[in-house]
Structure formats: C-alpha cells, structure tokens
C-alpha cells in the first residue's frame, strides 16, 4: 500500500472508560434460565452495568478527562471540534457534547454536535474528524471524538425484560475518548483506505427512550452481508489489499465475540475457501487480542471497535508497527471497513491510561443488586424535569470512586443535568 | 434439486455444525432455534447450505422462514429465480 505521501492523521491519544460496576454474564444467563449449551462459543465474560447516578455524559467525560488533562494549555486550545457518538442521547435537541465541553473546560471556538447511526456512530465520528483535519481548513487543529453508550432498556415495563432477552447478556456500557490530530501516535489512519456498505433494514432499533427491539437472526445476517461487502469496497479502493496478508490485526464491531468469530469465518470462506483449522488459527492470532476489553464490558455500541482497537494496542507485540483493519457495523444499517497503523510509541502512551487496571477495580454486582438496578426505581428517565440522585444506593460500589476523579450525576433541575466531581 | 433434497442438506449441515444433534431426529417442521442451535450457528448453517447450492445472494434475503421446511422452500425459490 502506498499511503506515505499523504498527510499524517489519526488518533493521537485515547482512553476507554468501563464504569464502576460489572456483572458476570454466565451468572446472568443461568439466572434467566437461558439454555446456552455452548456458552463458551459466545466469548462473553462480564458486562459493565451503569449505576443510577451514571449516564452517557459521566461515561464520556470520565473517558475523556485523562486524555484532555495530559495536554498543555496551548494544545487544549486547539480542540476545535467535539463529536459525541451515541444511541443513548439524553435530549432530542441538545447534544451530549455540550456537557462534555463544559466539564472538560474546552475553548469557546469549537464545533459541538452529536452523531447517531446505532453502533456505526463511532466510525462516523472518527471519519468526520479525520476529514475535517485532512481538509486543511484549520492547520494544527485537534478534534475530540467520544463514543458513549449504555443499556437501560429493561426498565420501560415488565414486558421489556422479555423483549430484551436476546441481547441482555451482551448489552454493556462504556465510553471511548479519542483525540484526533495530525500527530497520530496511537492509530495512524490510512487516508482514503475505506469501504462502505449500507441499506435499509429493520434489524435492531431503539423505538423509545428505554426500549430496544430487534431480531437476532436478521441483525446477524445484515452484519455478515455488510462485513463482506464493506471489505470488498475497501479492496476496490485500495490497490493490492488482501484480507489475509494486509492486516496484522483486525477489530470488528463486537456485540459479543461469537458474532465476530462468525463474521471472520464467513469472510475467510468467501474470500479464500479457507478450511476450519486455518480459520481458527487466524481468528486466534489476528482477532483474539481485539476481544480483550469487549468481553469484560459487553457491547458498547458505537465504541466497540475502539475498545477492540485499545485491546489490540495494549496487548500485542508491537516491536514492529502493525496495520489494523477495522470493521464497523450499525443496525439499520451502515457499515465501514477502514485501516490504520499502530506502533510501540502508541502502545506506551495508551498503557499510561491503565484501562485494564480500572476494569479490575469495578464492583462486582450480585444478581439481586443487578435486578434492583434493572427495576430502575432510582434511575432518571428520559425527559425527567427535576430529580435528585441518591449516591448511597450501593455503598460498596460508591467506594470504588475513591480511586482517581470521576464525574457523577447529582441532580436534574429544569431538565438541566448537574454533575459533580468526586 | 427439489425442496426435500435441500432439507436433507440443511439437516446434514446442522449436524455438522452442532455434533450434539447427530442422533436427534430432525425434520421439515423443526425450527433450528427449538433444537438449541444458537444464532451464530444458524447463520453458519445457512452459509454452508448456500455454498453447497452455489447460491450467492445477500443473507438478509433469507430472513423470515419459521422452520427448516420453509427455509428449504425459500432457498429453492431463490435458486430458481
């Protein structure tokens, strides 16, 4: 691939925030009476559960703060674009990025907006930032792209748990903050190297503020169709691209690991008529590392490809730089396959964020505690005018906030959310 | 090839993907989900069946059948189209 003549652009710094409380997914499946004889094949372990005083803003700000704090005042002043990428918005008009702008104390000469396209939102946000920088209209500018999603669907009514059943074990919560600039230490984008596939389909949707509906089979089919066709569009644009040879590692949108495994198998059969042993070995080598964080926080929607990328950068041998192929899919549906290069410098920088250690510190919920949270009695529902949050709901979980600084939701006053650092 | 021959292919692929069902009786009226075949396995069975039939169409075009017989009928129709 000949991409060296193009200007450098990509992710300068990134961080993943996986919340403060987690749940063992196998325990949940057993409790729900789900018959999953081959549970191991689904490649799920834990998922992050949002507490009532956590919301998409706290997740996003908690992910972004270490990234922004590491900047000099001059560097911070060059953040000219803040994009939040989410399907968990709090208002039909006001975007989450306005809250981020305030709590991260960013400059006033800044574009603030939000992107929605189910789990594709993060890829869309990154590409918008990358193309803003490549346009050259503001040389030296930086952009902050933050994916933030959490699942609280089941609290709509008693039937919602039933409707949600197929995706409850995989639905997680998490945010990923990315500083995008012309000094892409963590992930250097291959400019112009991308492929898309999109069509209208009703596979999974969020028809109301706290509800999710979907068809697991149709969603999986659309994902597989997109994976093949977005990659083929990439190969059409990028001379010499070879799925098996071009990418040292791969990151696929990860509702759960088993789905990624199915898509990889589909592609290897379609493109190379590869046999099961080769496919299995290739999956373990090139996709295994991408599951490191996803299997601990669950599906983070728009952020899942970036959690996958963080897993790769944090855990693999980067003595030599590696090209990573990324596939994003968002229900409804839109998808993209793109690529970039990761190196040892980025690995050293990302490791200072201590992502894995923060996940280790989470409070492990019992099933009873999880069910209590699911009933949602203390959760601020979409459209709430006034509320005061009870931080004492799970004292042991609250104690986990003692390490580092975290933003929590304090109150809602006239629809305006008020947050506090603890 | 008629729909019943396609049913035979689907059943063979089910047993290939889920060896636990080797000795389990499977017929047209059975739904894969009821046999304990999970969604990833279902897609794999459909892909393998399409390959065997030399059918190359988007997977979403095969959404809707409620049992193995209906899936075979749809594959048969797509093949003839």
CSV table of C-alpha atoms in Angstrom, one decimal:
chain,number,residue,atom,x,y,z
A,1,UNK,CA,0.0,0.0,0.0
A,2,UNK,CA,1.3,3.5,-0.9
A,3,UNK,CA,-0.1,5.9,1.7
A,4,UNK,CA,3.1,7.5,2.9
A,5,UNK,CA,2.8,10.6,0.7
A,6,UNK,CA,-0.4,11.7,2.3
A,7,UNK,CA,-0.5,13.8,5.5
A,8,UNK,CA,-0.5,12.1,8.8
A,9,UNK,CA,-3.8,12.0,10.6
A,10,UNK,CA,-5.5,9.7,13.2
A,11,UNK,CA,-5.8,9.1,16.9
A,12,UNK,CA,-3.2,11.0,19.0
A,13,UNK,CA,-4.4,9.7,22.3
A,14,UNK,CA,-7.3,7.6,23.6
A,15,UNK,CA,-8.9,6.2,26.7
A,16,UNK,CA,-11.6,3.7,27.5
A,17,UNK,CA,-13.9,4.1,30.5
A,18,UNK,CA,-15.7,0.9,31.5
A,19,UNK,CA,-17.7,2.2,34.5
A,20,UNK,CA,-17.6,1.2,38.2
A,21,UNK,CA,-19.8,-1.9,38.4
A,22,UNK,CA,-19.8,-5.2,36.5
A,23,UNK,CA,-21.8,-8.4,36.2
A,24,UNK,CA,-20.8,-11.9,35.5
A,25,UNK,CA,-22.6,-12.8,32.2
A,26,UNK,CA,-22.7,-16.5,32.8
A,27,UNK,CA,-24.4,-16.0,36.1
A,28,UNK,CA,-26.9,-13.8,34.4
A,29,UNK,CA,-27.7,-16.4,31.7
A,30,UNK,CA,-28.1,-19.1,34.4
A,31,UNK,CA,-30.4,-16.8,36.4
A,32,UNK,CA,-32.5,-16.1,33.3
A,33,UNK,CA,-32.8,-19.8,32.6
A,34,UNK,CA,-31.3,-19.2,29.1
A,35,UNK,CA,-30.4,-22.6,27.6
A,36,UNK,CA,-26.9,-21.9,26.3
A,37,UNK,CA,-25.2,-25.3,25.9
A,38,UNK,CA,-22.3,-23.9,24.1
A,39,UNK,CA,-22.0,-20.6,26.1
A,40,UNK,CA,-18.2,-20.7,25.7
A,41,UNK,CA,-18.6,-20.2,21.9
A,42,UNK,CA,-20.2,-16.8,22.5
A,43,UNK,CA,-17.0,-15.5,24.1
A,44,UNK,CA,-18.6,-13.4,26.8
A,45,UNK,CA,-17.4,-13.0,30.4
A,46,UNK,CA,-18.6,-9.8,32.1
A,47,UNK,CA,-20.5,-6.7,31.3
A,48,UNK,CA,-20.5,-3.2,32.7
A,49,UNK,CA,-23.7,-2.0,34.3
A,50,UNK,CA,-24.4,1.7,34.7
A,51,UNK,CA,-25.4,2.9,38.2
A,52,UNK,CA,-28.4,5.3,38.5
A,53,UNK,CA,-26.0,8.3,39.0
A,54,UNK,CA,-24.0,7.4,35.9
A,55,UNK,CA,-25.3,8.4,32.5
A,56,UNK,CA,-23.8,8.8,28.9
A,57,UNK,CA,-22.3,12.2,30.0
A,58,UNK,CA,-20.5,10.8,33.0
A,59,UNK,CA,-19.1,7.9,31.0
A,60,UNK,CA,-18.0,10.2,28.2
A,61,UNK,CA,-16.4,12.8,30.5
A,62,UNK,CA,-14.7,10.1,32.6
A,63,UNK,CA,-13.2,8.6,29.4
A,64,UNK,CA,-12.1,12.0,28.0
A,65,UNK,CA,-10.7,13.6,31.1
A,66,UNK,CA,-7.3,11.8,31.3
A,67,UNK,CA,-6.8,12.5,27.6
A,68,UNK,CA,-7.5,16.2,27.9
A,69,UNK,CA,-5.6,16.6,31.2
A,70,UNK,CA,-2.5,15.3,29.5
A,71,UNK,CA,-2.5,18.3,27.2
A,72,UNK,CA,-0.7,21.6,27.6
A,73,UNK,CA,-3.0,24.7,27.7
A,74,UNK,CA,-1.8,25.5,24.1
A,75,UNK,CA,-2.7,22.1,22.9
A,76,UNK,CA,-6.0,22.1,24.6
A,77,UNK,CA,-6.8,25.4,23.0
A,78,UNK,CA,-6.6,23.7,19.6
A,79,UNK,CA,-9.5,21.3,20.3
A,80,UNK,CA,-11.9,22.9,17.7
A,81,UNK,CA,-14.4,20.0,17.3
A,82,UNK,CA,-16.2,17.8,19.9
A,83,UNK,CA,-18.3,15.0,18.5
A,84,UNK,CA,-20.3,12.7,20.7
A,85,UNK,CA,-21.2,9.4,19.1
A,86,UNK,CA,-24.2,7.7,20.8
A,87,UNK,CA,-27.5,6.0,20.6
A,88,UNK,CA,-28.1,6.8,24.3
A,89,UNK,CA,-28.8,10.5,23.9
A,90,UNK,CA,-30.5,12.5,26.7
A,91,UNK,CA,-32.4,15.1,24.7
A,92,UNK,CA,-33.7,15.4,21.1
A,93,UNK,CA,-32.1,18.7,20.6
A,94,UNK,CA,-29.2,19.3,23.0
A,95,UNK,CA,-26.2,17.1,22.3
A,96,UNK,CA,-24.1,15.4,24.9
A,97,UNK,CA,-21.1,17.2,23.5
A,98,UNK,CA,-22.2,20.5,25.2
A,99,UNK,CA,-21.9,18.9,28.6
A,100,UNK,CA,-18.5,17.5,27.7
A,101,UNK,CA,-17.4,20.9,26.5
A,102,UNK,CA,-18.4,22.4,30.0
A,103,UNK,CA,-17.0,19.7,32.3
A,104,UNK,CA,-13.7,19.3,30.3
A,105,UNK,CA,-13.4,23.1,30.2
A,106,UNK,CA,-12.8,23.4,26.5
A,107,UNK,CA,-12.3,26.6,24.4
A,108,UNK,CA,-15.3,28.5,23.1
A,109,UNK,CA,-14.2,28.4,19.4
A,110,UNK,CA,-15.4,24.9,19.0
A,111,UNK,CA,-17.9,22.9,16.9
A,112,UNK,CA,-20.2,20.7,19.1
A,113,UNK,CA,-22.5,18.1,17.8
A,114,UNK,CA,-23.7,14.5,18.1
A,115,UNK,CA,-23.8,11.6,15.6
A,116,UNK,CA,-26.3,8.8,15.6
A,117,UNK,CA,-26.3,5.7,13.5
A,118,UNK,CA,-26.6,2.8,16.0
A,119,UNK,CA,-23.2,1.1,16.5
A,120,UNK,CA,-21.7,2.8,13.5
A,121,UNK,CA,-21.7,6.2,15.2
A,122,UNK,CA,-18.1,5.9,16.4
A,123,UNK,CA,-16.7,5.2,13.0
A,124,UNK,CA,-18.8,8.0,11.5
A,125,UNK,CA,-17.5,10.4,14.2
A,126,UNK,CA,-13.9,9.4,13.7
A,127,UNK,CA,-14.1,9.8,9.9
A,128,UNK,CA,-15.8,13.2,10.2
A,129,UNK,CA,-12.9,14.3,12.5
A,130,UNK,CA,-10.3,12.8,10.2
A,131,UNK,CA,-11.8,14.5,7.2
A,132,UNK,CA,-12.0,17.9,9.0
A,133,UNK,CA,-8.3,17.6,9.6
A,134,UNK,CA,-7.5,16.4,6.1
A,135,UNK,CA,-9.5,19.4,4.7
A,136,UNK,CA,-6.7,21.6,5.9
A,137,UNK,CA,-9.1,24.5,6.8
A,138,UNK,CA,-7.6,24.9,10.2
A,139,UNK,CA,-4.0,23.6,10.2
A,140,UNK,CA,-2.9,22.2,13.6
A,141,UNK,CA,-6.4,21.8,14.9
A,142,UNK,CA,-7.4,18.8,17.1
A,143,UNK,CA,-10.8,17.1,17.5
A,144,UNK,CA,-12.2,15.2,20.4
A,145,UNK,CA,-14.4,12.2,19.4
A,146,UNK,CA,-16.2,10.4,22.2
A,147,UNK,CA,-18.4,7.3,21.9
A,148,UNK,CA,-20.7,6.8,24.9
A,149,UNK,CA,-23.4,4.2,25.2
A,150,UNK,CA,-25.2,2.4,28.0
A,151,UNK,CA,-28.1,0.0,28.1
A,152,UNK,CA,-31.1,0.6,30.4
A,153,UNK,CA,-33.9,-0.6,28.2
A,154,UNK,CA,-35.4,-3.1,30.6
A,155,UNK,CA,-36.9,-0.5,32.9
A,156,UNK,CA,-39.6,0.5,30.5
A,157,UNK,CA,-42.1,-2.0,31.8
A,158,UNK,CA,-42.3,-5.7,32.9
A,159,UNK,CA,-42.5,-6.9,29.3
A,160,UNK,CA,-39.4,-5.0,28.3
A,161,UNK,CA,-37.2,-7.6,30.0
A,162,UNK,CA,-38.8,-10.2,27.9
A,163,UNK,CA,-38.3,-8.2,24.7
A,164,UNK,CA,-34.8,-7.5,25.7
A,165,UNK,CA,-33.9,-11.1,26.4
A,166,UNK,CA,-32.0,-11.8,23.3
A,167,UNK,CA,-29.5,-9.1,23.8
A,168,UNK,CA,-29.5,-8.6,27.6
A,169,UNK,CA,-26.4,-10.8,28.2
A,170,UNK,CA,-24.3,-8.8,25.7
A,171,UNK,CA,-25.6,-5.3,26.4
A,172,UNK,CA,-22.9,-3.4,28.2
A,173,UNK,CA,-21.9,0.2,28.9
A,174,UNK,CA,-18.7,2.1,28.1
A,175,UNK,CA,-17.2,5.2,26.5
A,176,UNK,CA,-14.1,5.7,24.4
A,177,UNK,CA,-12.5,9.1,24.0
A,178,UNK,CA,-10.2,9.9,21.1
A,179,UNK,CA,-8.1,12.9,20.4
A,180,UNK,CA,-7.8,13.1,16.7
A,181,UNK,CA,-5.0,15.2,15.1
A,182,UNK,CA,-2.1,15.4,12.7
A,183,UNK,CA,0.2,13.7,15.2
A,184,UNK,CA,-1.5,10.2,15.3
A,185,UNK,CA,0.7,8.4,17.9
A,186,UNK,CA,-1.9,5.7,18.7
A,187,UNK,CA,-3.6,5.0,15.4
A,188,UNK,CA,-2.4,6.4,12.1
A,189,UNK,CA,-5.2,6.3,9.6
A,190,UNK,CA,-4.6,5.1,6.1
A,191,UNK,CA,-6.2,8.1,4.3
A,192,UNK,CA,-8.6,7.2,1.6
A,193,UNK,CA,-8.4,3.5,2.6
A,194,UNK,CA,-12.0,2.6,3.4
A,195,UNK,CA,-15.1,0.9,2.1
A,196,UNK,CA,-18.8,1.2,2.9
A,197,UNK,CA,-21.9,-0.9,2.6
A,198,UNK,CA,-25.3,0.4,3.6
A,199,UNK,CA,-29.0,-0.4,3.1
A,200,UNK,CA,-32.3,0.0,4.9
A,201,UNK,CA,-33.2,-2.9,7.2
A,202,UNK,CA,-35.1,-3.2,10.5
A,203,UNK,CA,-32.8,-5.5,12.4
A,204,UNK,CA,-32.4,-3.7,15.7
A,205,UNK,CA,-33.8,-0.4,16.8
A,206,UNK,CA,-34.5,1.8,19.8
A,207,UNK,CA,-38.1,2.8,19.3
A,208,UNK,CA,-38.4,4.5,22.7
A,209,UNK,CA,-36.1,6.1,25.2
A,210,UNK,CA,-35.8,3.0,27.3
A,211,UNK,CA,-36.6,0.2,24.9
A,212,UNK,CA,-34.8,-1.9,22.4
A,213,UNK,CA,-36.3,-4.2,19.9
A,214,UNK,CA,-34.7,-6.5,17.4
A,215,UNK,CA,-34.4,-9.7,15.5
A,216,UNK,CA,-31.1,-11.5,16.3
A,217,UNK,CA,-31.1,-13.5,13.1
A,218,UNK,CA,-31.8,-10.6,10.8
A,219,UNK,CA,-29.2,-8.5,12.6
A,220,UNK,CA,-26.6,-11.2,12.2
A,221,UNK,CA,-27.4,-11.6,8.5
A,222,UNK,CA,-27.1,-7.9,7.9
A,223,UNK,CA,-23.8,-7.8,9.8
A,224,UNK,CA,-22.4,-10.6,7.7
A,225,UNK,CA,-23.6,-9.1,4.4
A,226,UNK,CA,-22.0,-5.8,5.4
A,227,UNK,CA,-18.8,-7.3,6.6
A,228,UNK,CA,-18.2,-9.0,3.2
A,229,UNK,CA,-19.4,-6.1,1.1
A,230,UNK,CA,-17.7,-3.2,3.0
A,231,UNK,CA,-14.4,-5.1,2.9
A,232,UNK,CA,-14.9,-5.7,-0.9
A,233,UNK,CA,-15.5,-2.0,-1.3
A,234,UNK,CA,-12.3,-1.3,0.6
A,235,UNK,CA,-10.4,-3.7,-1.6
A,236,UNK,CA,-11.8,-2.0,-4.7
A,237,UNK,CA,-10.4,1.3,-3.5
A,238,UNK,CA,-7.1,0.1,-2.0
A,239,UNK,CA,-4.7,-1.4,-4.6
A,240,UNK,CA,-3.2,-4.7,-3.5
A,241,UNK,CA,-5.3,-5.1,-0.4
A,242,UNK,CA,-5.5,-8.7,0.7
A,243,UNK,CA,-7.6,-9.6,3.8
A,244,UNK,CA,-5.3,-12.3,4.8
A,245,UNK,CA,-2.0,-10.5,4.3
A,246,UNK,CA,-2.5,-6.8,4.6
A,247,UNK,CA,-3.6,-6.6,8.3
A,248,UNK,CA,-1.5,-7.8,11.2
A,249,UNK,CA,-4.6,-7.5,13.4
A,250,UNK,CA,-8.4,-6.9,12.9
A,251,UNK,CA,-11.0,-5.2,15.0
A,252,UNK,CA,-14.7,-5.9,14.2
A,253,UNK,CA,-17.8,-4.4,15.9
A,254,UNK,CA,-18.3,-6.7,18.8
A,255,UNK,CA,-21.9,-7.3,20.1
A,256,UNK,CA,-20.2,-10.4,21.5
A,257,UNK,CA,-17.1,-12.3,20.5
A,258,UNK,CA,-19.0,-15.2,18.9
A,259,UNK,CA,-20.5,-12.9,16.3
A,260,UNK,CA,-17.1,-11.6,15.4
A,261,UNK,CA,-15.9,-15.2,15.0
A,262,UNK,CA,-18.8,-16.0,12.7
A,263,UNK,CA,-18.1,-13.0,10.5
A,264,UNK,CA,-14.4,-13.8,10.3
A,265,UNK,CA,-15.2,-17.4,9.3
A,266,UNK,CA,-17.7,-16.2,6.7
A,267,UNK,CA,-15.1,-13.8,5.2
A,268,UNK,CA,-12.3,-16.4,5.2
A,269,UNK,CA,-14.6,-18.9,3.4
A,270,UNK,CA,-15.9,-16.4,0.9
A,271,UNK,CA,-12.6,-14.9,0.0
A,272,UNK,CA,-10.2,-17.9,0.2
A,273,UNK,CA,-12.3,-21.0,0.7
A,274,UNK,CA,-10.2,-21.5,3.8
A,275,UNK,CA,-10.6,-24.6,5.9
A,276,UNK,CA,-11.7,-24.7,9.6
A,277,UNK,CA,-8.2,-25.2,11.1
A,278,UNK,CA,-6.7,-22.3,9.2
A,279,UNK,CA,-9.7,-20.1,10.1
A,280,UNK,CA,-9.5,-21.0,13.8
A,281,UNK,CA,-5.7,-20.2,14.0
A,282,UNK,CA,-6.2,-17.0,12.1
A,283,UNK,CA,-9.0,-15.8,14.3
A,284,UNK,CA,-7.0,-16.5,17.5
A,285,UNK,CA,-3.9,-14.7,16.1
A,286,UNK,CA,-5.5,-11.7,14.4
A,287,UNK,CA,-8.8,-11.2,16.2
A,288,UNK,CA,-8.2,-12.7,19.7
A,289,UNK,CA,-6.5,-9.6,21.1
A,290,UNK,CA,-9.3,-7.3,20.0
A,291,UNK,CA,-11.7,-9.1,22.4
A,292,UNK,CA,-9.6,-8.2,25.5
A,293,UNK,CA,-11.9,-5.4,26.7
A,294,UNK,CA,-15.2,-6.1,24.9
A,295,UNK,CA,-15.5,-9.4,26.7
A,296,UNK,CA,-15.2,-7.5,30.0
A,297,UNK,CA,-17.6,-4.6,29.4
A,298,UNK,CA,-20.1,-6.1,26.9
A,299,UNK,CA,-21.4,-4.4,23.8
A,300,UNK,CA,-20.6,-0.7,23.9
A,301,UNK,CA,-22.3,0.0,20.6
A,302,UNK,CA,-20.6,3.0,18.9
A,303,UNK,CA,-17.4,2.4,20.9
A,304,UNK,CA,-17.0,-1.3,20.5
A,305,UNK,CA,-14.5,-1.0,17.6
A,306,UNK,CA,-12.4,1.4,19.6
A,307,UNK,CA,-12.5,-0.8,22.7
A,308,UNK,CA,-11.3,-3.6,20.3
A,309,UNK,CA,-8.5,-1.3,19.0
A,310,UNK,CA,-7.4,-0.4,22.5
A,311,UNK,CA,-7.3,-4.1,23.3
A,312,UNK,CA,-5.0,-4.7,20.4
A,313,UNK,CA,-2.7,-1.8,21.1
A,314,UNK,CA,-2.5,-2.6,24.8
A,315,UNK,CA,-1.8,-6.4,24.5
A,316,UNK,CA,0.1,-7.3,21.3
A,317,UNK,CA,3.8,-7.3,20.4
A,318,UNK,CA,4.4,-4.0,18.6
A,319,UNK,CA,8.2,-4.2,18.2
A,320,UNK,CA,7.4,-3.7,14.5
A,321,UNK,CA,4.4,-1.4,13.6
A,322,UNK,CA,1.3,-3.3,12.5
A,323,UNK,CA,-1.6,-2.4,10.2
A,324,UNK,CA,-5.0,-2.9,11.8
A,325,UNK,CA,-8.2,-3.5,9.7
A,326,UNK,CA,-11.3,-2.2,11.4
A,327,UNK,CA,-14.9,-3.2,10.6
A,328,UNK,CA,-17.8,-1.1,12.0
A,329,UNK,CA,-21.5,-2.1,11.7
A,330,UNK,CA,-24.5,-0.1,12.9
A,331,UNK,CA,-28.0,-1.6,12.7
A,332,UNK,CA,-30.4,0.0,10.3
A,333,UNK,CA,-27.9,-0.2,8.6
A,334,UNK,CA,-24.5,1.3,7.7
A,335,UNK,CA,-21.0,-0.2,7.8
A,336,UNK,CA,-17.4,0.6,7.1
A,337,UNK,CA,-14.1,-1.1,6.7
A,338,UNK,CA,-11.0,1.1,7.2
A,339,UNK,CA,-7.5,0.7,8.3
A,340,UNK,CA,-4.5,2.3,10.1
A,341,UNK,CA,-1.2,1.6,11.7
A,342,UNK,CA,-0.3,1.1,15.3
A,343,UNK,CA,3.2,1.2,16.8
A,344,UNK,CA,5.2,0.8,20.1
A,345,UNK,CA,5.1,4.5,20.7
A,346,UNK,CA,1.3,4.5,20.8
A,347,UNK,CA,1.3,1.4,23.0
A,348,UNK,CA,3.5,3.1,25.6
A,349,UNK,CA,1.1,6.1,25.6
A,350,UNK,CA,-2.1,4.1,25.8
A,351,UNK,CA,-0.8,2.0,28.6
A,352,UNK,CA,-0.4,5.1,30.8
A,353,UNK,CA,-4.3,5.2,30.9
A,354,UNK,CA,-4.4,1.9,32.9
A,355,UNK,CA,-7.6,0.7,31.2
A,356,UNK,CA,-7.2,-2.9,32.3
A,357,UNK,CA,-6.5,-1.9,35.9
A,358,UNK,CA,-9.6,0.3,36.0
A,359,UNK,CA,-11.7,-2.6,34.8
A,360,UNK,CA,-10.2,-4.8,37.6
A,361,UNK,CA,-11.3,-2.2,40.2
A,362,UNK,CA,-15.0,-2.4,39.3
A,363,UNK,CA,-17.5,-3.5,41.9
A,364,UNK,CA,-18.9,-6.9,41.0
A,365,UNK,CA,-22.7,-6.9,41.3
A,366,UNK,CA,-24.7,-9.8,42.7
A,367,UNK,CA,-27.7,-10.8,40.7
A,368,UNK,CA,-30.0,-9.3,43.3
A,369,UNK,CA,-28.3,-6.0,43.1
A,370,UNK,CA,-28.4,-6.1,39.3
A,371,UNK,CA,-32.2,-6.8,39.4
A,372,UNK,CA,-32.7,-4.0,41.8
A,373,UNK,CA,-30.9,-1.6,39.4
A,374,UNK,CA,-32.9,-3.0,36.5
A,375,UNK,CA,-36.2,-2.1,38.1
A,376,UNK,CA,-34.9,1.4,37.6
A,377,UNK,CA,-36.7,3.0,40.5
A,378,UNK,CA,-33.8,5.3,41.2
A,379,UNK,CA,-32.9,5.9,37.6
A,380,UNK,CA,-33.6,9.3,36.0
A,381,UNK,CA,-35.8,8.6,33.0
A,382,UNK,CA,-35.5,10.3,29.6
A,383,UNK,CA,-37.5,13.6,29.8
A,384,UNK,CA,-37.3,14.0,33.6
A,385,UNK,CA,-37.7,17.6,34.6
A,386,UNK,CA,-36.4,17.5,38.2
A,387,UNK,CA,-34.6,14.9,40.3
A,388,UNK,CA,-32.0,14.4,43.0
A,389,UNK,CA,-29.8,11.4,42.8
A,390,UNK,CA,-29.1,9.0,45.7
A,391,UNK,CA,-25.4,8.2,45.8
A,392,UNK,CA,-25.9,5.8,48.7
A,393,UNK,CA,-27.8,3.2,46.7
A,394,UNK,CA,-24.9,0.7,46.6
A,395,UNK,CA,-22.3,1.9,49.2
A,396,UNK,CA,-19.7,-0.7,48.1
A,397,UNK,CA,-19.9,0.4,44.5
A,398,UNK,CA,-19.7,4.1,45.5
A,399,UNK,CA,-16.5,3.3,47.4
A,400,UNK,CA,-14.9,2.4,44.1
A,401,UNK,CA,-15.0,6.0,43.1
A,402,UNK,CA,-12.2,6.7,45.7
A,403,UNK,CA,-9.5,5.9,43.1
A,404,UNK,CA,-8.9,8.9,40.7
A,405,UNK,CA,-11.5,11.5,39.9
A,406,UNK,CA,-14.9,10.7,38.5
A,407,UNK,CA,-17.9,12.7,37.3
A,408,UNK,CA,-21.3,11.6,38.7
A,409,UNK,CA,-24.8,12.9,38.2
A,410,UNK,CA,-26.0,14.9,41.1
A,411,UNK,CA,-29.4,16.3,40.1
A,412,UNK,CA,-31.6,17.4,37.3
A,413,UNK,CA,-33.0,20.9,37.6
A,414,UNK,CA,-35.5,22.1,34.9
A,415,UNK,CA,-34.2,19.3,32.6
A,416,UNK,CA,-30.6,20.6,33.1
A,417,UNK,CA,-28.3,17.8,34.3
A,418,UNK,CA,-26.0,18.8,37.1
A,419,UNK,CA,-22.8,16.8,37.6
A,420,UNK,CA,-20.1,16.7,40.3
A,421,UNK,CA,-16.5,15.5,40.5
A,422,UNK,CA,-15.9,13.0,43.3
B,1,UNK,CA,-32.9,-30.3,-6.9
B,2,UNK,CA,-36.3,-30.2,-5.0
B,3,UNK,CA,-37.1,-28.7,-1.7
B,4,UNK,CA,-36.8,-32.0,0.1
B,5,UNK,CA,-33.2,-32.5,-1.1
B,6,UNK,CA,-32.4,-29.0,0.2
B,7,UNK,CA,-34.0,-30.1,3.6
B,8,UNK,CA,-31.5,-33.0,3.6
B,9,UNK,CA,-28.6,-30.6,3.0
B,10,UNK,CA,-29.7,-28.3,5.8
B,11,UNK,CA,-30.1,-31.2,8.2
B,12,UNK,CA,-26.6,-32.5,7.3
B,13,UNK,CA,-25.2,-29.0,7.9
B,14,UNK,CA,-27.0,-28.7,11.3
B,15,UNK,CA,-25.4,-32.0,12.4
B,16,UNK,CA,-22.0,-30.8,11.1
B,17,UNK,CA,-22.1,-27.5,13.0
B,18,UNK,CA,-23.8,-28.9,16.1
B,19,UNK,CA,-22.4,-32.5,16.6
B,20,UNK,CA,-24.6,-32.9,19.7
B,21,UNK,CA,-27.6,-33.3,17.3
B,22,UNK,CA,-26.0,-36.2,15.4
B,23,UNK,CA,-28.6,-38.7,16.6
B,24,UNK,CA,-31.5,-36.3,17.2
B,25,UNK,CA,-34.4,-36.7,14.7
B,26,UNK,CA,-34.8,-33.6,12.6
B,27,UNK,CA,-37.5,-32.8,10.1
B,28,UNK,CA,-39.1,-30.1,7.9
B,29,UNK,CA,-41.3,-28.8,10.7
B,30,UNK,CA,-38.5,-28.3,13.2
B,31,UNK,CA,-37.1,-24.8,13.9
B,32,UNK,CA,-33.4,-24.6,14.4
B,33,UNK,CA,-33.8,-22.4,17.5
B,34,UNK,CA,-36.0,-25.0,19.1
B,35,UNK,CA,-33.3,-27.6,18.5
B,36,UNK,CA,-30.9,-25.4,20.6
B,37,UNK,CA,-29.0,-24.1,17.7
B,38,UNK,CA,-27.8,-20.5,18.5
B,39,UNK,CA,-28.0,-17.5,16.2
B,40,UNK,CA,-24.3,-17.7,15.1
B,41,UNK,CA,-24.7,-21.4,14.4
B,42,UNK,CA,-27.9,-20.8,12.4
B,43,UNK,CA,-26.1,-18.3,10.2
B,44,UNK,CA,-23.2,-20.7,9.7
B,45,UNK,CA,-25.6,-23.5,8.7
B,46,UNK,CA,-27.3,-21.2,6.2
B,47,UNK,CA,-24.0,-20.0,4.7
B,48,UNK,CA,-22.8,-23.6,4.3
B,49,UNK,CA,-26.1,-24.6,2.7
B,50,UNK,CA,-25.9,-21.7,0.3
B,51,UNK,CA,-22.3,-22.7,-0.6
B,52,UNK,CA,-23.4,-26.2,-1.3
B,53,UNK,CA,-26.2,-24.9,-3.5
B,54,UNK,CA,-23.9,-22.5,-5.3
B,55,UNK,CA,-26.2,-19.6,-4.3
B,56,UNK,CA,-24.6,-16.2,-3.8
B,57,UNK,CA,-27.2,-13.7,-2.6
B,58,UNK,CA,-27.3,-11.4,0.5
B,59,UNK,CA,-28.1,-13.3,3.6
B,60,UNK,CA,-30.9,-10.8,4.6
B,61,UNK,CA,-32.8,-12.2,1.6
B,62,UNK,CA,-33.1,-15.4,3.5
B,63,UNK,CA,-34.7,-13.9,6.6
B,64,UNK,CA,-38.2,-15.0,7.6
B,65,UNK,CA,-38.6,-18.8,7.4
B,66,UNK,CA,-40.0,-20.2,10.6
B,67,UNK,CA,-38.8,-23.7,10.2
B,68,UNK,CA,-36.4,-25.9,8.1
B,69,UNK,CA,-39.0,-26.7,5.5
B,70,UNK,CA,-39.8,-23.0,4.9
B,71,UNK,CA,-36.1,-22.2,4.7
B,72,UNK,CA,-35.6,-25.0,2.1
B,73,UNK,CA,-38.6,-23.7,0.1
B,74,UNK,CA,-37.1,-20.2,0.1
B,75,UNK,CA,-33.7,-21.4,-1.0
B,76,UNK,CA,-35.4,-23.5,-3.7
B,77,UNK,CA,-37.2,-20.4,-4.9
B,78,UNK,CA,-34.1,-18.2,-4.9
B,79,UNK,CA,-32.2,-20.8,-6.8
B,80,UNK,CA,-34.8,-21.0,-9.4
B,81,UNK,CA,-35.0,-17.2,-9.7
